[in-house]
PDB file of C-alpha atoms in Angstrom:
ATOM      1  CA  UNK J  68      93.632  65.080  59.974  1.00 54.00           C
ATOM      2  CA  UNK J  69      94.805  67.732  62.403  1.00 57.00           C
ATOM      3  CA  UNK J  70      96.366  66.886  65.730  1.00 59.00           C
ATOM      4  CA  UNK J  71      96.079  70.205  67.522  1.00 62.00           C
ATOM      5  CA  UNK J  72      97.097  69.858  71.102  1.00 64.00           C
ATOM      6  CA  UNK J  73      95.884  72.346  73.652  1.00 63.00           C
ATOM      7  CA  UNK J  74      98.233  72.817  76.560  1.00 63.00           C
ATOM      8  CA  UNK J  75      97.152  74.689  79.621  1.00 62.00           C
ATOM      9  CA  UNK J  76      99.176  75.477  82.620  1.00 64.00           C
ATOM     10  CA  UNK J  77      97.993  77.249  85.692  1.00 72.00           C
ATOM     11  CA  UNK J  78     100.311  79.184  87.911  1.00 62.00           C
ATOM     12  CA  UNK J  79     100.059  78.696  91.628  1.00 65.00           C
ATOM     13  CA  UNK J  80      97.900  81.316  93.239  1.00 64.00           C
ATOM     14  CA  UNK J  81      99.753  83.542  95.670  1.00 60.00           C
ATOM     15  CA  UNK J  82      98.282  83.854  99.099  1.00 61.00           C
ATOM     16  CA  UNK J  83      98.506  87.391 100.507  1.00 59.00           C
ATOM     17  CA  UNK J  84     100.460  87.682 103.725  1.00 56.00           C
ATOM     18  CA  UNK J  85      99.409  90.374 106.155  1.00 59.00           C
ATOM     19  CA  UNK J  86     102.619  92.063 107.206  1.00 58.00           C
ATOM     20  CA  UNK J  87     101.424  94.305 110.057  1.00 57.00           C
ATOM     21  CA  UNK J  88     100.492  92.766 113.385  1.00 58.00           C
ATOM     22  CA  UNK J  89      98.865  95.967 114.706  1.00 59.00           C
ATOM     23  CA  UNK J  90      97.917  99.389 113.364  1.00 67.00           C
ATOM     24  CA  UNK J  91      99.379 101.448 116.212  1.00 79.00           C
ATOM     25  CA  UNK J  92     102.916 102.695 115.680  1.00 89.00           C
ATOM     26  CA  UNK J  93     103.482 103.749 119.309  1.00 90.00           C
ATOM     27  CA  UNK J  94     104.454 101.286 121.991  1.00 89.00           C
ATOM     28  CA  UNK J  95     105.668 101.177 125.579  1.00 89.00           C
ATOM     29  CA  UNK J  96     109.271 100.168 126.071  1.00 91.00           C
ATOM     30  CA  UNK J  97     111.665 100.350 129.055  1.00 92.00           C
ATOM     31  CA  UNK J  98     112.957 103.610 127.485  1.00 89.00           C
ATOM     32  CA  UNK J  99     109.410 105.038 127.459  1.00 89.00           C
ATOM     33  CA  UNK J 100     106.923 105.565 124.643  1.00 91.00           C
ATOM     34  CA  UNK J 101     108.624 104.987 121.292  1.00 94.00           C
ATOM     35  CA  UNK J 102     107.794 104.113 117.716  1.00 95.00           C
ATOM     36  CA  UNK J 103     107.429 100.363 117.284  1.00 94.00           C
ATOM     37  CA  UNK J 104     109.726  98.729 114.784  1.00 94.00           C
ATOM     38  CA  UNK J 105     110.655  95.303 113.535  1.00 94.00           C
ATOM     39  CA  UNK J 106     114.084  93.911 112.740  1.00 96.00           C
ATOM     40  CA  UNK J 107     114.453  90.847 110.510  1.00 96.00           C
ATOM     41  CA  UNK J 108     116.555  88.253 112.300  1.00 97.00           C
ATOM     42  CA  UNK J 109     117.597  86.766 108.946  1.00 97.00           C
ATOM     43  CA  UNK J 110     118.570  89.734 106.737  1.00 96.00           C
ATOM     44  CA  UNK J 111     118.785  92.568 109.303  1.00 95.00           C
ATOM     45  CA  UNK J 112     116.231  94.826 107.555  1.00 95.00           C
ATOM     46  CA  UNK J 113     114.641  97.381 109.874  1.00 95.00           C
ATOM     47  CA  UNK J 114     111.007  98.391 109.367  1.00 95.00           C
ATOM     48  CA  UNK J 115     108.485 100.646 111.070  1.00 94.00           C
ATOM     49  CA  UNK J 116     105.499  98.919 112.672  1.00 92.00           C
ATOM     50  CA  UNK J 117     104.998  95.553 114.357  1.00 91.00           C
ATOM     51  CA  UNK J 118     105.381  93.304 111.356  1.00 91.00           C
ATOM     52  CA  UNK J 119     104.973  89.566 111.105  1.00 91.00           C
ATOM     53  CA  UNK J 120     106.979  89.198 107.924  1.00 92.00           C
ATOM     54  CA  UNK J 121     110.095  90.959 106.593  1.00 93.00           C
ATOM     55  CA  UNK J 122     109.335  93.334 103.716  1.00 90.00           C
ATOM     56  CA  UNK J 123     112.732  92.581 102.194  1.00 92.00           C
ATOM     57  CA  UNK J 124     113.220  88.795 102.343  1.00 93.00           C
ATOM     58  CA  UNK J 125     109.702  87.682 103.431  1.00 91.00           C
ATOM     59  CA  UNK J 126     111.086  85.814 106.439  1.00 94.00           C
ATOM     60  CA  UNK J 127     108.798  85.342 109.408  1.00 93.00           C
ATOM     61  CA  UNK J 128     111.831  85.341 111.717  1.00 96.00           C
ATOM     62  CA  UNK J 129     111.398  88.928 112.999  1.00 95.00           C
ATOM     63  CA  UNK J 130     111.738  90.724 116.345  1.00 95.00           C
ATOM     64  CA  UNK J 131     109.888  93.722 117.801  1.00 93.00           C
ATOM     65  CA  UNK J 132     112.173  96.667 118.580  1.00 95.00           C
ATOM     66  CA  UNK J 133     111.954 100.252 119.801  1.00 95.00           C
ATOM     67  CA  UNK J 134     112.981 102.573 116.992  1.00 96.00           C
ATOM     68  CA  UNK J 135     115.394 105.454 117.620  1.00 96.00           C
ATOM     69  CA  UNK J 136     113.886 108.791 118.632  1.00 95.00           C
ATOM     70  CA  UNK J 137     116.231 110.826 116.453  1.00 96.00           C
ATOM     71  CA  UNK J 138     116.939 111.114 112.779  1.00 97.00           C
ATOM     72  CA  UNK J 139     117.421 113.427 109.824  1.00 98.00           C
ATOM     73  CA  UNK J 140     114.689 115.086 107.785  1.00 98.00           C
ATOM     74  CA  UNK J 141     114.896 113.794 104.204  1.00 98.00           C
ATOM     75  CA  UNK J 142     112.159 115.937 102.605  1.00 98.00           C
ATOM     76  CA  UNK J 143     108.905 117.646 103.533  1.00 97.00           C
ATOM     77  CA  UNK J 144     105.828 119.443 102.229  1.00 96.00           C
ATOM     78  CA  UNK J 145     103.171 121.725 103.631  1.00 94.00           C
ATOM     79  CA  UNK J 146      99.566 120.769 102.971  1.00 93.00           C
ATOM     80  CA  UNK J 147      96.841 123.386 103.042  1.00 90.00           C
ATOM     81  CA  UNK J 148      93.542 121.715 103.734  1.00 81.00           C
ATOM     82  CA  UNK J 149      90.447 123.911 103.741  1.00 81.00           C
ATOM     83  CA  UNK J 150      90.127 126.059 106.828  1.00 80.00           C
ATOM     84  CA  UNK J 151      92.213 123.679 108.965  1.00 78.00           C
ATOM     85  CA  UNK J 152      95.409 125.595 108.335  1.00 87.00           C
ATOM     86  CA  UNK J 153      98.698 124.041 107.311  1.00 89.00           C
ATOM     87  CA  UNK J 154      99.820 120.472 108.041  1.00 91.00           C
ATOM     88  CA  UNK J 155     103.531 119.793 107.546  1.00 95.00           C
ATOM     89  CA  UNK J 156     104.592 116.232 106.813  1.00 96.00           C
ATOM     90  CA  UNK J 157     107.893 114.760 105.741  1.00 97.00           C
ATOM     91  CA  UNK J 158     110.110 111.729 105.449  1.00 98.00           C
ATOM     92  CA  UNK J 159     112.441 111.188 108.383  1.00 98.00           C
ATOM     93  CA  UNK J 160     115.439 108.856 108.152  1.00 98.00           C
ATOM     94  CA  UNK J 161     115.709 107.481 111.664  1.00 97.00           C
ATOM     95  CA  UNK J 162     119.130 106.680 113.070  1.00 94.00           C
ATOM     96  CA  UNK J 163     119.564 103.026 112.153  1.00 88.00           C
ATOM     97  CA  UNK J 164     118.193 103.201 108.618  1.00 91.00           C
ATOM     98  CA  UNK J 165     114.376 103.178 108.868  1.00 95.00           C
ATOM     99  CA  UNK J 166     112.517 105.876 106.898  1.00 96.00           C
ATOM    100  CA  UNK J 167     109.053 106.992 107.980  1.00 96.00           C
ATOM    101  CA  UNK J 168     106.473 109.532 106.868  1.00 96.00           C
ATOM    102  CA  UNK J 169     105.619 111.725 109.844  1.00 96.00           C
ATOM    103  CA  UNK J 170     103.923 114.901 110.976  1.00 96.00           C
ATOM    104  CA  UNK J 171     106.395 117.733 111.568  1.00 97.00           C
ATOM    105  CA  UNK J 172     106.228 120.729 113.878  1.00 94.00           C
ATOM    106  CA  UNK J 173     108.500 123.674 113.336  1.00 88.00           C
ATOM    107  CA  UNK J 174     108.334 125.835 116.440  1.00 81.00           C
ATOM    108  CA  UNK J 175     110.896 128.664 116.428  1.00 83.00           C
ATOM    109  CA  UNK J 176     113.234 126.834 114.033  1.00 81.00           C
ATOM    110  CA  UNK J 177     112.110 126.593 110.387  1.00 88.00           C
ATOM    111  CA  UNK J 178     112.516 123.082 109.063  1.00 94.00           C
ATOM    112  CA  UNK J 179     114.743 122.204 106.140  1.00 95.00           C
ATOM    113  CA  UNK J 180     116.043 118.985 104.603  1.00 97.00           C
ATOM    114  CA  UNK J 181     119.063 117.363 106.247  1.00 97.00           C
ATOM    115  CA  UNK J 182     118.345 118.883 109.671  1.00 96.00           C
ATOM    116  CA  UNK J 183     118.363 116.734 112.811  1.00 96.00           C
ATOM    117  CA  UNK J 184     114.912 115.996 114.226  1.00 97.00           C
ATOM    118  CA  UNK J 185     113.595 114.192 117.289  1.00 96.00           C
ATOM    119  CA  UNK J 186     110.431 112.305 118.186  1.00 96.00           C
ATOM    120  CA  UNK J 187     107.776 113.802 120.462  1.00 95.00           C
ATOM    121  CA  UNK J 188     104.595 112.141 121.714  1.00 94.00           C
ATOM    122  CA  UNK J 189     101.317 113.513 123.043  1.00 91.00           C
ATOM    123  CA  UNK J 190      99.026 110.662 124.092  1.00 88.00           C
ATOM    124  CA  UNK J 191      98.556 108.511 120.983  1.00 86.00           C
ATOM    125  CA  UNK J 192      99.870 111.235 118.651  1.00 91.00           C
ATOM    126  CA  UNK J 193     103.492 111.518 117.566  1.00 95.00           C
ATOM    127  CA  UNK J 194     105.524 113.938 115.490  1.00 96.00           C
ATOM    128  CA  UNK J 195     109.071 115.101 114.830  1.00 97.00           C
ATOM    129  CA  UNK J 196     110.517 118.540 115.393  1.00 96.00           C
ATOM    130  CA  UNK J 197     113.979 120.094 115.007  1.00 95.00           C
ATOM    131  CA  UNK J 198     116.494 119.144 117.686  1.00 92.00           C
ATOM    132  CA  UNK J 199     116.667 121.995 120.205  1.00 82.00           C
ATOM    133  CA  UNK J 200     119.780 124.134 119.930  1.00 72.00           C
ATOM    134  CA  UNK J 201     120.825 123.046 116.453  1.00 67.00           C
TER     135      UNK J 201
END
């Protein structure tokens, strides 16, 4: 006579946590229009966007902040899309440690990695360009 025992165990189902409070990355601050960021009050992680949970430690103890308007270009690429011309995008390491993917505009100064860039806004649009005079 066989005494086969079947054991089943079910893992707890994870509930997804929405981490962004809003889709817009621009906000009004006393300093003017800036990129919205979040700082975790527990671990100190900085993030882009108005988040409701820390992407590092999953704490809900977070604060809305204005992100710096300056940073350093980490890398970039030029996209050629149909007849729309060229769109340049790149990763910018903002002063303070937050990295974001952003549109870039060159102007008279050709862009290159490790150059200083600054934020510009036009209505709801935002982009980075080389710091003037550098």
